[in-house]
Coordinates of C-alpha atoms and ligand atoms in Angstrom, one line a residue:
X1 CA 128.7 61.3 -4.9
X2 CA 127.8 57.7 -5.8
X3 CA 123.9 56.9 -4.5
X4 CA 125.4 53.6 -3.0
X5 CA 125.7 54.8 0.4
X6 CA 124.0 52.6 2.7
X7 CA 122.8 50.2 0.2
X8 CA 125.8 48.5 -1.1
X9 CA 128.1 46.7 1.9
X10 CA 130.9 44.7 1.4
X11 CA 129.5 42.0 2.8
X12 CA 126.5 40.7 1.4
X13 CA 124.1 38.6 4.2
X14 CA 120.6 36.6 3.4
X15 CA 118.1 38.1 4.2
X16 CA 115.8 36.1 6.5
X17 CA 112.0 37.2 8.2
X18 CA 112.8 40.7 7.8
X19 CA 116.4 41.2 8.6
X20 CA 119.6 40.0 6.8
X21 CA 121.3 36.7 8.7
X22 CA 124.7 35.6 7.9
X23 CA 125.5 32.4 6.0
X24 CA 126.5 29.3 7.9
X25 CA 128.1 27.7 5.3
X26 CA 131.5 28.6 6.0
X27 CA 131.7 29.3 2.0
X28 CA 131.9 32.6 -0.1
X29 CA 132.8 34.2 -2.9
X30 CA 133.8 37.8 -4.4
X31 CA 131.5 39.9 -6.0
X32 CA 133.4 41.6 -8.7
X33 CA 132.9 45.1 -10.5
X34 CA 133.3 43.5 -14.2
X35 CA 134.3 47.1 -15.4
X36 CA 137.3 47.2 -12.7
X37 CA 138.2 43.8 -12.7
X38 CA 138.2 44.4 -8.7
X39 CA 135.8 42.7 -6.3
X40 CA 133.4 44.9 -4.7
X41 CA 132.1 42.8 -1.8
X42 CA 132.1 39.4 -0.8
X43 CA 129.0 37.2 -0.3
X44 CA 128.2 34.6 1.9
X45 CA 126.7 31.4 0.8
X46 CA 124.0 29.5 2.1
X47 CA 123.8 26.1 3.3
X48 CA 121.0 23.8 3.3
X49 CA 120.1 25.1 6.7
X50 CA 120.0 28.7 5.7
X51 CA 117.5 27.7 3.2
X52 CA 115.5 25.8 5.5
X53 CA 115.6 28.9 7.8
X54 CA 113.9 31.3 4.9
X55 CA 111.8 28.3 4.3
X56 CA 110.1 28.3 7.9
X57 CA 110.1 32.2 8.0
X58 CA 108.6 32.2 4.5
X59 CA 105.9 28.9 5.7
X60 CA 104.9 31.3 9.0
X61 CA 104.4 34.6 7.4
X62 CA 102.8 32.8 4.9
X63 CA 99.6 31.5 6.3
X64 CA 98.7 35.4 7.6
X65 CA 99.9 37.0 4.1
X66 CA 97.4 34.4 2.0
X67 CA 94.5 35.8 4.4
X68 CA 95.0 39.2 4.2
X69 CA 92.8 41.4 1.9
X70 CA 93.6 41.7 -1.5
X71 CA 93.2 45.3 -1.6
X72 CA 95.4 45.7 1.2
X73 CA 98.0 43.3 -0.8
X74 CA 97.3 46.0 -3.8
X75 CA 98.0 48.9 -1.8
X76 CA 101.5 47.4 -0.4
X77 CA 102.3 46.6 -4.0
X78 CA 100.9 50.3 -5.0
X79 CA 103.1 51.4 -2.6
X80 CA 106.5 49.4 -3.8
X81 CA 105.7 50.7 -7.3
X82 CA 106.1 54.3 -5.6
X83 CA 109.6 52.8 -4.1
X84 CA 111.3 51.3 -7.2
X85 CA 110.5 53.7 -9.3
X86 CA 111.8 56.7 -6.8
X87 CA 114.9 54.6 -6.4
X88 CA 115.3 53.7 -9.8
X89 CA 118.6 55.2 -9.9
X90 CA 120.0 53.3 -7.0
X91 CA 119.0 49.8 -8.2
X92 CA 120.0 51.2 -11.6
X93 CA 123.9 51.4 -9.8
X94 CA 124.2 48.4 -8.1
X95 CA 123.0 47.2 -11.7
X96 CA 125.9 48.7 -13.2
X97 CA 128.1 48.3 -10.7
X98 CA 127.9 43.8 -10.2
X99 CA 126.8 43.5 -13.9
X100 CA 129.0 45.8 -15.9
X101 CA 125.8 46.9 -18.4
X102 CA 125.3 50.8 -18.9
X103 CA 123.7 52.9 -16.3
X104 CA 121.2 53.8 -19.4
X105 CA 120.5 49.9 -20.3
X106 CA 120.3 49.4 -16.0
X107 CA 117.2 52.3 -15.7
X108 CA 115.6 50.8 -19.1
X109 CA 116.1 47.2 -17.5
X110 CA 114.0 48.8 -13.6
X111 CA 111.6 50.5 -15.9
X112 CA 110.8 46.9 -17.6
X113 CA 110.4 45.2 -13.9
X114 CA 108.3 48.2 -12.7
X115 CA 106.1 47.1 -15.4
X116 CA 105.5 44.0 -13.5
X117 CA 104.9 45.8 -10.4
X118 CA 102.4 47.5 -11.9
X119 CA 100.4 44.5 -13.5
X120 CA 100.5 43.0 -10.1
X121 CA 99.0 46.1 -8.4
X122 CA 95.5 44.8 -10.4
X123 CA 95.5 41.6 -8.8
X124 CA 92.2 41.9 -7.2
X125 CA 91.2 42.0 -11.3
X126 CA 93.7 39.2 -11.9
X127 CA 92.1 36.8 -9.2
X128 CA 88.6 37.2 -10.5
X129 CA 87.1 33.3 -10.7
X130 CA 84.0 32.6 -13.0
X131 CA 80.7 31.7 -11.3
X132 CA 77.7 30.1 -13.2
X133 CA 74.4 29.7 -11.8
X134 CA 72.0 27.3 -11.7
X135 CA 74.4 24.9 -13.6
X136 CA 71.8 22.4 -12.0
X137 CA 68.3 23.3 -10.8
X138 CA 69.6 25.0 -7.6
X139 CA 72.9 24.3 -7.7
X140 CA 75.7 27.0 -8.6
X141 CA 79.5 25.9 -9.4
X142 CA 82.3 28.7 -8.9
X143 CA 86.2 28.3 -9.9
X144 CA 88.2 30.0 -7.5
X145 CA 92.5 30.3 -7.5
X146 CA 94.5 30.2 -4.6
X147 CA 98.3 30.7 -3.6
X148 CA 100.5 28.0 -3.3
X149 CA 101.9 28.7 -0.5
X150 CA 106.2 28.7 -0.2
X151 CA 107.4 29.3 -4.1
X152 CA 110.9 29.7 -4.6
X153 CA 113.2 32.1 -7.7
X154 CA 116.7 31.6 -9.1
X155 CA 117.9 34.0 -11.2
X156 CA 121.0 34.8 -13.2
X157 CA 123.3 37.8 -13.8
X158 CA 122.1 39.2 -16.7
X159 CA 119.0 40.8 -15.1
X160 CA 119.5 41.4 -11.5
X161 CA 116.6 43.9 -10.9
X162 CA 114.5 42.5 -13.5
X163 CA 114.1 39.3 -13.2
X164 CA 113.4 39.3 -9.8
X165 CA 110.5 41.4 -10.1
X166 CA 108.9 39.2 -13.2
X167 CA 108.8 36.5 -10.5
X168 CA 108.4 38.1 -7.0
X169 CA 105.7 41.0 -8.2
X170 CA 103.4 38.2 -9.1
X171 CA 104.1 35.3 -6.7
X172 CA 103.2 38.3 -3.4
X173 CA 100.4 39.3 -5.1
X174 CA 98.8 36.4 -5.8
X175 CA 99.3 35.5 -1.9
X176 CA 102.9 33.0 -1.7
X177 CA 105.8 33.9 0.3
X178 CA 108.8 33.8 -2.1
X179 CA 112.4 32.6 -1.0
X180 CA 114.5 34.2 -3.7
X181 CA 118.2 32.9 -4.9
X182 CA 119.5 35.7 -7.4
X183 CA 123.0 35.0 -9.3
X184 CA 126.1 35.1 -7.1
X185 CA 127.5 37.2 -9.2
X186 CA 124.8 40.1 -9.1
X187 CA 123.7 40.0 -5.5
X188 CA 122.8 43.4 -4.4
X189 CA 119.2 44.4 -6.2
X190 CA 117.8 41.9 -4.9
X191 CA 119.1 42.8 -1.1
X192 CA 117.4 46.6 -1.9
X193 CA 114.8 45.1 -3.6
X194 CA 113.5 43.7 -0.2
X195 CA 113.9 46.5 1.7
X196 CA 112.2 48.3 -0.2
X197 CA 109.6 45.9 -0.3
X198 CA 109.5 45.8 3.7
X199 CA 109.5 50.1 3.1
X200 CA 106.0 49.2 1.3
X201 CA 104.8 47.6 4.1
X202 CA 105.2 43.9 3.5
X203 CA 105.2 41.7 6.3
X204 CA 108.6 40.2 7.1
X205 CA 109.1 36.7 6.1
X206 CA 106.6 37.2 3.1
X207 CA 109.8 37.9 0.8
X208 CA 113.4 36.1 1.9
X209 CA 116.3 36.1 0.0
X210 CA 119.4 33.5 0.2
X211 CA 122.6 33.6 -1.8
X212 CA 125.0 30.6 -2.8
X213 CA 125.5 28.2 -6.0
X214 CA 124.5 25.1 -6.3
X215 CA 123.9 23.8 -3.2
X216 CA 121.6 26.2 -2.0
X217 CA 119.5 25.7 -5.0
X218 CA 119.8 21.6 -4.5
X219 CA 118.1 22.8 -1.2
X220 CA 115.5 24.4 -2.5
X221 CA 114.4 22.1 -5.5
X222 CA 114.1 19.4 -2.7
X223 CA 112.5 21.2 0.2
X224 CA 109.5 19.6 0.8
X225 CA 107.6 22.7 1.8
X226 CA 108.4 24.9 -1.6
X227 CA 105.7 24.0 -3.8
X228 CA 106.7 26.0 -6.9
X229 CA 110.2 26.7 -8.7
X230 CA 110.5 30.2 -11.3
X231 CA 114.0 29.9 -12.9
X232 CA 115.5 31.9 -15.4
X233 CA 119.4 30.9 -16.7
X234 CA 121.3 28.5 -19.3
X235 CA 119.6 25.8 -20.7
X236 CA 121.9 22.9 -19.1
X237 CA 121.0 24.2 -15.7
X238 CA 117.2 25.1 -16.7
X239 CA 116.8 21.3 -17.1
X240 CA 118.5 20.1 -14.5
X241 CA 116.1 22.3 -12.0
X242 CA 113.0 21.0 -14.6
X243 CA 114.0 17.4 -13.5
X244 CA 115.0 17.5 -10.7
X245 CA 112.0 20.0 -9.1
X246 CA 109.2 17.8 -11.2
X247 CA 110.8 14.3 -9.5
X248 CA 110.4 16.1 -6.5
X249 CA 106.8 17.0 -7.2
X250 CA 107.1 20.7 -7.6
X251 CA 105.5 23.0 -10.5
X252 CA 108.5 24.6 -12.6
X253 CA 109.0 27.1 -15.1
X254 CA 112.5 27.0 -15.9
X255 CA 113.6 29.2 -19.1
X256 CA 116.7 28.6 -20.6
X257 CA 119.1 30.3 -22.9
X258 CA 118.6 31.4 -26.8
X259 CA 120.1 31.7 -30.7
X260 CA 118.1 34.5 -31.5
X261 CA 118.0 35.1 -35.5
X262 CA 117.3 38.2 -37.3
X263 CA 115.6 37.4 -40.9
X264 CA 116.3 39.8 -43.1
X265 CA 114.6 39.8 -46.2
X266 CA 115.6 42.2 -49.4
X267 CA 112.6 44.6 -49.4
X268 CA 114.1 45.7 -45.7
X269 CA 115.1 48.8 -45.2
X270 CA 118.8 48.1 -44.8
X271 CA 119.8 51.3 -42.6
X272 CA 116.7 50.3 -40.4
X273 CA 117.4 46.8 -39.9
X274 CA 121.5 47.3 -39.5
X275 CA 120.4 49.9 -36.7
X276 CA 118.6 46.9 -35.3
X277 CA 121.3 44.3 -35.4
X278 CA 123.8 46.3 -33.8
X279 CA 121.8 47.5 -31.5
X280 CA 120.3 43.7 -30.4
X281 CA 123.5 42.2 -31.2
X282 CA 125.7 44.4 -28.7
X283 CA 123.3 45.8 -26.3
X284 CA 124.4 44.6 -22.8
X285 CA 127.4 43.0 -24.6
X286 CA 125.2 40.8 -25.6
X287 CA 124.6 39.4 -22.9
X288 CA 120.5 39.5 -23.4
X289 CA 118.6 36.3 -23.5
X290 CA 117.0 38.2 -26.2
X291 CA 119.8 39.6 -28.0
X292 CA 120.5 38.6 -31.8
X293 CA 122.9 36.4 -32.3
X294 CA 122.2 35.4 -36.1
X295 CA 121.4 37.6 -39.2
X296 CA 120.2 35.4 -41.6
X297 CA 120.6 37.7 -44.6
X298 CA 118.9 36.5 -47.6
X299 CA 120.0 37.0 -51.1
X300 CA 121.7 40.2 -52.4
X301 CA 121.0 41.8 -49.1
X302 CA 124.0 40.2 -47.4
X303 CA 126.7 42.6 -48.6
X304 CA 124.8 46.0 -48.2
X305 CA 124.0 45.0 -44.5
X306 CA 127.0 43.8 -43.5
X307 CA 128.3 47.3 -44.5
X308 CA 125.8 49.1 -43.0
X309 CA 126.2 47.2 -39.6
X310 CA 130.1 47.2 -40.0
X311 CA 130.0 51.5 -40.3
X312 CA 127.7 51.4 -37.1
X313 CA 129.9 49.0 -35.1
X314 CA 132.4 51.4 -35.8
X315 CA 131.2 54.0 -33.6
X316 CA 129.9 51.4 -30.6
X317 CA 131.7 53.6 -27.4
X318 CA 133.1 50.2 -25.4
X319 CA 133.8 51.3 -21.6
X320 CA 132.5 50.8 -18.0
X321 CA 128.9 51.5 -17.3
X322 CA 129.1 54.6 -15.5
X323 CA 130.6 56.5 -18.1
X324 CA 127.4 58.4 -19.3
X325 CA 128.8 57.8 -22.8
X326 CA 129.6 54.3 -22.7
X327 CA 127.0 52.4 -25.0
X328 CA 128.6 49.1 -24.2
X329 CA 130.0 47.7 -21.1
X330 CA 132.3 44.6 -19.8
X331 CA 131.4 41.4 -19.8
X332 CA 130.3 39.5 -16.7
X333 CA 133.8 37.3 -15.9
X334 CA 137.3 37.4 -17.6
X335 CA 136.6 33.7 -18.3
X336 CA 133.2 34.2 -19.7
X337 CA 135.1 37.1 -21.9
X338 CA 137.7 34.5 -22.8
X339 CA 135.1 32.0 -23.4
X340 CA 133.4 34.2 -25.8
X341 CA 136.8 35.5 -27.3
X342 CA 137.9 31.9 -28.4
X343 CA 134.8 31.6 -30.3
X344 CA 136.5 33.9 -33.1
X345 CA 139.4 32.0 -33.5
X346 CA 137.4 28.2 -33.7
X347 CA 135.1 30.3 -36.4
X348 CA 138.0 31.3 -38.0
X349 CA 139.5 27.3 -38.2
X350 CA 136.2 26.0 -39.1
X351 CA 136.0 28.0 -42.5
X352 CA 133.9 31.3 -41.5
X353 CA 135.2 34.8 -42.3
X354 CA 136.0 36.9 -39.1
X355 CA 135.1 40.3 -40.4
X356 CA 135.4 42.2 -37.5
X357 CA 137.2 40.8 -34.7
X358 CA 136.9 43.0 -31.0
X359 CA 140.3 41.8 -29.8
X360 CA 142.2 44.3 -32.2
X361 CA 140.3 47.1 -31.0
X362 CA 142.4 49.0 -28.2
X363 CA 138.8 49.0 -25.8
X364 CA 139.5 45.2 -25.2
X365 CA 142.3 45.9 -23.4
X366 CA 141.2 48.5 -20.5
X367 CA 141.2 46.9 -17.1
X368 CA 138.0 44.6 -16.3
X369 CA 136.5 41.8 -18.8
X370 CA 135.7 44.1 -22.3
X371 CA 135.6 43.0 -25.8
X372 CA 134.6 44.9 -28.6
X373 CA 132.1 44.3 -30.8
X374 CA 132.8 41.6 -33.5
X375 CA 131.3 40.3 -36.5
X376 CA 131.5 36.8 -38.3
X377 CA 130.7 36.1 -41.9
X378 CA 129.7 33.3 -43.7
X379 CA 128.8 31.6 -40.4
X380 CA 126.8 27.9 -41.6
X381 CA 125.2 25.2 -39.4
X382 CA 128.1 23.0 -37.5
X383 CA 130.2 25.8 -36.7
X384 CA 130.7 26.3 -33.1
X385 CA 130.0 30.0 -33.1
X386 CA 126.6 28.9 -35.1
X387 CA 125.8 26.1 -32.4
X388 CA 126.3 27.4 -29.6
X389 CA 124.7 30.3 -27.5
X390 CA 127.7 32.8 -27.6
X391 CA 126.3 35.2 -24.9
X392 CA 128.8 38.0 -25.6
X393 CA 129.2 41.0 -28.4
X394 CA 129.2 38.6 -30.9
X395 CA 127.0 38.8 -34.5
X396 CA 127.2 36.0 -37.3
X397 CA 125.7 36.4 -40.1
X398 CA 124.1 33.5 -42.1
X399 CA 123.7 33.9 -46.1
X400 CA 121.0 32.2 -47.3
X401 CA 119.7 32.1 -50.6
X402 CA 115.6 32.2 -49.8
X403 CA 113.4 32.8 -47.7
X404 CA 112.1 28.6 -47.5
X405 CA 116.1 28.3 -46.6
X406 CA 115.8 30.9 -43.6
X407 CA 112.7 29.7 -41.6
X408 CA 114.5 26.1 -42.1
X409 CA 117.3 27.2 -40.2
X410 CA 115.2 29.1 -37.2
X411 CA 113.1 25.9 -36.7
X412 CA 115.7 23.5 -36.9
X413 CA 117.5 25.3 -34.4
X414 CA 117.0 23.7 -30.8
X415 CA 116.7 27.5 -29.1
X416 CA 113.0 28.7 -29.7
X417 CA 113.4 31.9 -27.3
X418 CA 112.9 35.2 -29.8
X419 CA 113.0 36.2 -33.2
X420 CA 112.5 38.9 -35.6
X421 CA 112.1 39.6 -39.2
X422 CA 113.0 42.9 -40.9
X423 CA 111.0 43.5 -43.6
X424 CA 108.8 46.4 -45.8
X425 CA 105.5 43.1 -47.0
X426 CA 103.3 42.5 -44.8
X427 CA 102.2 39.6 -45.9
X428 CA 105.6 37.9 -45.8
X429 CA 105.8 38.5 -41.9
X430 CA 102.6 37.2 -41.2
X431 CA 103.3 33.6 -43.0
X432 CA 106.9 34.1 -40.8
X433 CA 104.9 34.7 -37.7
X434 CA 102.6 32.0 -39.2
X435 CA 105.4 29.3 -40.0
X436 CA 108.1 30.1 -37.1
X437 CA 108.7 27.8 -34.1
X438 CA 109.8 30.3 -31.6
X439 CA 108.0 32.0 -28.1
X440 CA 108.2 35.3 -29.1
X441 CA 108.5 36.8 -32.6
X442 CA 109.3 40.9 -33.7
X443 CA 108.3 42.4 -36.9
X444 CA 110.6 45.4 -37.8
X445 CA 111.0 44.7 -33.7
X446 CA 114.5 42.9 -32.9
X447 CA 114.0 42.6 -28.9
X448 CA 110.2 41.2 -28.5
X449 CA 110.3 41.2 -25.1
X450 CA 106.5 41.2 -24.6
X451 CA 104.9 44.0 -21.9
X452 CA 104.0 43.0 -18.9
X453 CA 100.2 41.8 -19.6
X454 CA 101.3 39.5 -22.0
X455 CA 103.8 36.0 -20.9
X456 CA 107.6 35.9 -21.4
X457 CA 108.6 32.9 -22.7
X458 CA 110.3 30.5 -25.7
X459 CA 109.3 27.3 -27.0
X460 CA 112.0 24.1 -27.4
X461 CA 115.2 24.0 -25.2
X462 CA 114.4 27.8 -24.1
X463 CA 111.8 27.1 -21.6
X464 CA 110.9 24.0 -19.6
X465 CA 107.6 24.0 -18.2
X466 CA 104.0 24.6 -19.5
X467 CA 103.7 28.2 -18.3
X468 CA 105.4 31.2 -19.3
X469 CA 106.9 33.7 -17.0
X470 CA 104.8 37.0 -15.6
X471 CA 101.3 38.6 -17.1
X472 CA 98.8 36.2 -16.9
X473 CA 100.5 33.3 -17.2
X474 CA 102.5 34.0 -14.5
X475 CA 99.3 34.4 -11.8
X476 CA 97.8 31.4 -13.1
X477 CA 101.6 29.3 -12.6
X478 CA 101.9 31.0 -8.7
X479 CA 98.2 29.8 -8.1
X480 CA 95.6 27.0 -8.5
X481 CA 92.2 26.5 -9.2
X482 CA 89.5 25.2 -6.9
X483 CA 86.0 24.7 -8.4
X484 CA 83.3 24.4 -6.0
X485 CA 79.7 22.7 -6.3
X486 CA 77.7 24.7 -3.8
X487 CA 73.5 24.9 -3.1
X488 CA 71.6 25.5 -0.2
X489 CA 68.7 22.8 -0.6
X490 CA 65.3 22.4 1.8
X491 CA 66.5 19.6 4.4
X492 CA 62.9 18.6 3.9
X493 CA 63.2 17.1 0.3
X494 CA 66.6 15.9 1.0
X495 CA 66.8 11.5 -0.4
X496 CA 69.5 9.1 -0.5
X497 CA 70.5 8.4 -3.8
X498 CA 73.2 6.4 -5.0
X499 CA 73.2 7.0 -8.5
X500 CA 76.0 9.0 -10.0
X501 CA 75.2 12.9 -9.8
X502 CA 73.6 14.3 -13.1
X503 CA 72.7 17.5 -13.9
X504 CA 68.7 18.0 -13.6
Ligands
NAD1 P1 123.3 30.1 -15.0 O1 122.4 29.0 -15.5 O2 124.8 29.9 -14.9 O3 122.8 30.6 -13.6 C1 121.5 30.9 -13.3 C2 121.2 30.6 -11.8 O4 121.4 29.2 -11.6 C3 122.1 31.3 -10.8 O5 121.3 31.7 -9.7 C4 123.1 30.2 -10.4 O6 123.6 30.4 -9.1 C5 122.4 29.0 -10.6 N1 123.2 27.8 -11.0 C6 124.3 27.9 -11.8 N2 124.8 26.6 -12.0 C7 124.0 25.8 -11.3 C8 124.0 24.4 -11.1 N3 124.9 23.6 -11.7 N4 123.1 23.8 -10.3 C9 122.1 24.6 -9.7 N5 122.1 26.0 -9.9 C10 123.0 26.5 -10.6 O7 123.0 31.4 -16.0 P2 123.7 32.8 -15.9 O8 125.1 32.6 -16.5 O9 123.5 33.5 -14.6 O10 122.8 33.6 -17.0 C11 123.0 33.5 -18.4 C12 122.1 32.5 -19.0 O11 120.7 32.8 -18.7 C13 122.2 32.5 -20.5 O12 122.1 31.2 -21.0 C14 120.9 33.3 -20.9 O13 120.4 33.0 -22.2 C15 119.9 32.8 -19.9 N6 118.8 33.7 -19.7 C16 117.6 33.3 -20.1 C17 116.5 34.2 -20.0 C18 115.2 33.8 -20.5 O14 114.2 34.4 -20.2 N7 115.0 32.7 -21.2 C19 116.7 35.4 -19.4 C20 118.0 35.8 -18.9 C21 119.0 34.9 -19.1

C-alpha cells in the first residue's frame, strides 16, 4: 500500500491561515512523476492577490506569534521534530514521487532537514543578547534581536523537504511568519510540511504556502510588508531575486547554483576517492547543488581513477525511485534530461573524449526522463560541459599536471559553492583549505554539506547576500539587533546638558 493516502491530491491548493485556498490565477500546471513520465497532480498557481492573501494572514498571526514565549515556540517546534521524523517516510514519498531521487536519498535528505528542526528547538539559547553593566557609572547597555516580521522562501526542486525546513525551522523560531513558494515542480512536502506543522500546534497563518512561477515570486520580492527573502535555485534567477528584493529594500540571501571540483592529488587512495566521485557525481542524478561535477586529477593519477570510477559506474542500478534497489533515479523534466544529454555531444565537437556516454546504456530508454551515468575526459576550460553547471549524471574529469594548476582552476571558476580534495598529507589539504576560494570545502569528504550548527553557503556567483543559510547565520539573517542604553538615575541629580554623551 503506498503511504500517500490522504496526503497527496491531485490537486494541489495554497495553503492560506491554516487551510488550503484555491488559486485565482486562472493558471496551472502538471506536476509530473519524473520516473513515469505521467503527471501526478495538477497545481494551481498564484496570482498577485493570492500572495497578498498569505501576506495579510501571515502580517495578523504574526504580531501574536512574535509575543508568545519562547519556550512555548520551543515546545511547538519540539513537537514538529516528533512529527517529521514519525512521518519521515511519507514526506520521503512524495519526495520520490515529484522529484524522481531514491526513496533512500529522499529519508537521508528529511533526516538532513530534521537536523534544522532540531537546532531550532534551542532557540531560547540561540536568542540570548549580551548585557554589560555599568558601561557608564550607572548605566547598563544590552543588545537584544528581534523577528522581522513577514519573511518569505523560494525554493527549487532538488530539495523539496529540505530546503524548506533550512528556512522555515529558523524563520518560526526566531518569531516571523513565513509565506513559502516551493518549486512548481515538487509541490507536495511542502503542503505536509504545514500540516504537520499546524499538528505541532502552530498557530494558523504563522506558516502559508503559495505555489506558481514567476509571477507569484515578482509578488513577493515587491510586497511591501515581506521584510526578508531566503532563496535557494540557479544562479541567473538567484540574482535576479538579489536585485530586485535589495531595490525593493528587503534583506536577501539568495544561493545560486555550483561547479563543484574534486582535487585529487596522487598520494589519494584511488579506490577511496573513485567511491567518492561516483557517489557525488551521480547521487540524485546529480542533481545536488553539491554534487561533483569536476575531477581535477593531477598527474599520473588520471588513468588509475578514471578506471576505478569507470568499473564503479558500471554497476550504478538506474531506475525509478521506489525500486528499493534503484541507486539512481530520473531526472527532473525530459527537457532538463535532453538539456543535459546534448552536453555529450557539444563535449564531443569541442575536442573532449566522451568516455562513457549514458545514452547507450538500455536504462536511458525506460519510460520517464533517465540517463545513465556518463563520464567525459580530457574536459579543459572553454568547453561547454566545463562552463556550465550541467546539473545531471554527468562527471568530467580535468587533467592537470600540478597541484599550483588545480587550485588555479577552482578559483578562477565563477561557482564558489563546495569542494573537496582527496588526499593521504595533511599538510597539503590544509594550504587547499588555506588557498581555496569556495563556501564550503571536504577533506577525504566530497559532499560538505555542513550540520546544522554551522551555515550553508558558497562564495562568488553561488550565493548573493552577506549571510549564509540556517545555523547561526541563519537566526541572525531572520532577526535584528536592538541595543539599548538603559539606567534608572535619582530624579534629584538630574541637569541639562547639552554636550555630546560620554562615558563617565
Ligand atoms: P530555479 O532557479 O529554476 O527555480 C528555483 C525557484 O525559483 C523555484 O521556486 C521557481 O519557481 C523560481 N523561479 C524560476 N524561474 C524564475 C524566474 N525567472 N523568476 C522568478 N522566480 C523563478 O532552480 P531549480 O531548477 O528549481 O533548481 C536547480 C538549481 O538550484 C541548480 O542551479 C542548483 O545548483 C541550485 N541549487 C542551489 C542550492 C544551493 O544551496 N546553493 C541548493 C539547491 C539547488
Amino acid at each position: 500500500m503506498s503511504g500517500l493516502e490522504g496526503v497527496a491530491p491531485s490537486r494541489i491548493l495554497h495553503w492560506v491561515n491554516g487551510q488550503t485556498a484555491a488559486a485565482t490565477s486562472g493558471r496551472s500546471g502538471p506536476v509530473m512523476n519524473p520516473a513515469s513520465g505521467e503527471t501526478v497532480a495538477e497545481l494551481g498557481f498564484a496570482s498577485a492577490a493570492d500572495v497578498d492573501r498569505a501576506v495579510e494572514a501571515a502580517a495578523s498571526a504574526g504580531h501574536e506569534w512574535r509575543a508568545t514565549a519562547l519556550s512555548r515556540r520551543s515546545e511547538i517546534l519540539f513537537r514538529f521534530r516528533e512529527l517529521v521524523a514519525r512521518n519521515r517516510g511519507r514526506i520521503a514519498e512524495l519526495i520520490v514521487r515529484e522529484n524522481g531521487k531514491t526513496m533512500n536519498d529522499a529519508l537521508g535528505e528529511v533526516a538532513r532537514g530534521l537536523e534544522n528542526v532540531e537546532f531550532a528547538c534551542g532557540i531560547p539559547h540561540l536568542l540570548k543578547g549580551g548585557y554589560t553593566e555599568q558601561a557608564s557609572r550607572g548605566v547598563d547597555v544590552y543588545q537584544i534581536r528581534q523577528p522581522l516580521g513577514v519573511v518569505a522562501g523560494i525554493t527549487p526542486f532538488n530539495f523539496p523537504g529540505m530546503v524548506p525546513l533550512w528556512m522555515l525551522a529558523n524563520a518560526i523560531a526566531c518569531g516571523n511568519a513565513f509565506v513559502l513558494k516551493p518549486s512548481e515542480k515538487t509541490p507536495s512536502a511542502s503542503m505536509y510540511l504545514a500540516e504537520l506543522l499546524q499538528e505541532a500546534g502552530l498557530p494558523d497563518g504563522v506558516l502559508n504556502v503559495v505555489h506558481g512561477d514567476k509571477a507569484a515570486v515578482d509578488r513577493i520580492l515587491e510586497h511591501p510588508r515581506i521584510k526578508a527573502v531566503s532563496f535557494v535555485g540557479s544562479t541567473p534567477v538567484a540574482r535576479y531575486i538579489y536585485e530586485t528584493a535589495t531595490r525593493n529594500g528587503k534583506r536577501v540571501q539568495a544561493l545560486g547554483g555550483a561547479k563543484n571540483h574534486m582535487l585529487v592529488l596522487p598520494d589519494a587512495d584511488i579506490e577511496m576517492a573513485a567511491d567518492a566521485a561516483v557517489s557525488a557525481g551521480y547521487g540524485a542524478a546529480g542533481e545536488r547543488c553539491m554534487a561533483i561535477s569536476v575531477v581535477l586529477a593531477v598527474g599520473s593519477v588520471a588513468d588509475a581513477l578514471i578506471a576505478a570510477i569507470r568499473a564503479r559506474m558500471s554497476r550504478i542500478k538506474v531506475g525509478p525511485g521506489s525500486d528499493a534497489d534503484s541507486e539512481m533515479g530520473p531526472l527532473i523534466t525530459r527537457e532538463h534530461r535532453d538539456r543535459v544529454a546534448a552536453q555529450l555531444d557539444r563535449a564531443a565537437e569541442q575536442g573532449a573524449t566522451v568516455a562513457v556516454d549514458g545514452r547507450k546504456d538500455p536504462a536511458t530508454n525506460r519510460k520517464g526522463f533517465f540517463l545513465a551515468p556518463s563520464l567525459i575526459d580530457h574536459v579543459k576550460p572553454g568547453m561547454q560541459c566545463y562552463d556550465q553547471e550541467i546539473f545531471g549524471p554527468v562527471l568530467s574529469v580535468v587533467r592537470v599536471k600540478d597541484y599550483a594548476e588545480a587550485i588555479g582552476l577552482i578559483n578562477e571558476n565563477p561557482f564558489g559553492n563546495g569542494t573537496a580534495i582527496f588526499t593521504q598529507n595533511g599538510g597539503a589539504a590544509r594550504q587547499f583549505q588555506f588557498d581555496v576560494e569556495v563556501g564550503m570545502v571536504g577533506i577525504n569528504v566530497p559532499i560538505p554539506v555542513p550540520v546544522a550548527y554551522y551555515s550553508f553557503g558558497g562564495w562568488k556567483s553561488s550565493l548573493f547576500g552577506d549571510l549564509h543559510m540556517y545555523g547561526p547565520e541563519g537566526v541572525q539573517f531572520y532577526t535584528r539587533a536592538k541595543v539599548v542604553t538603559s539606567r534608572w538615575p535619582d530624579p534629584a541629580a538630574s541637569k541639562v546638558d547639552l554636550g555630546f554623551p560620554q562615558v563617565r
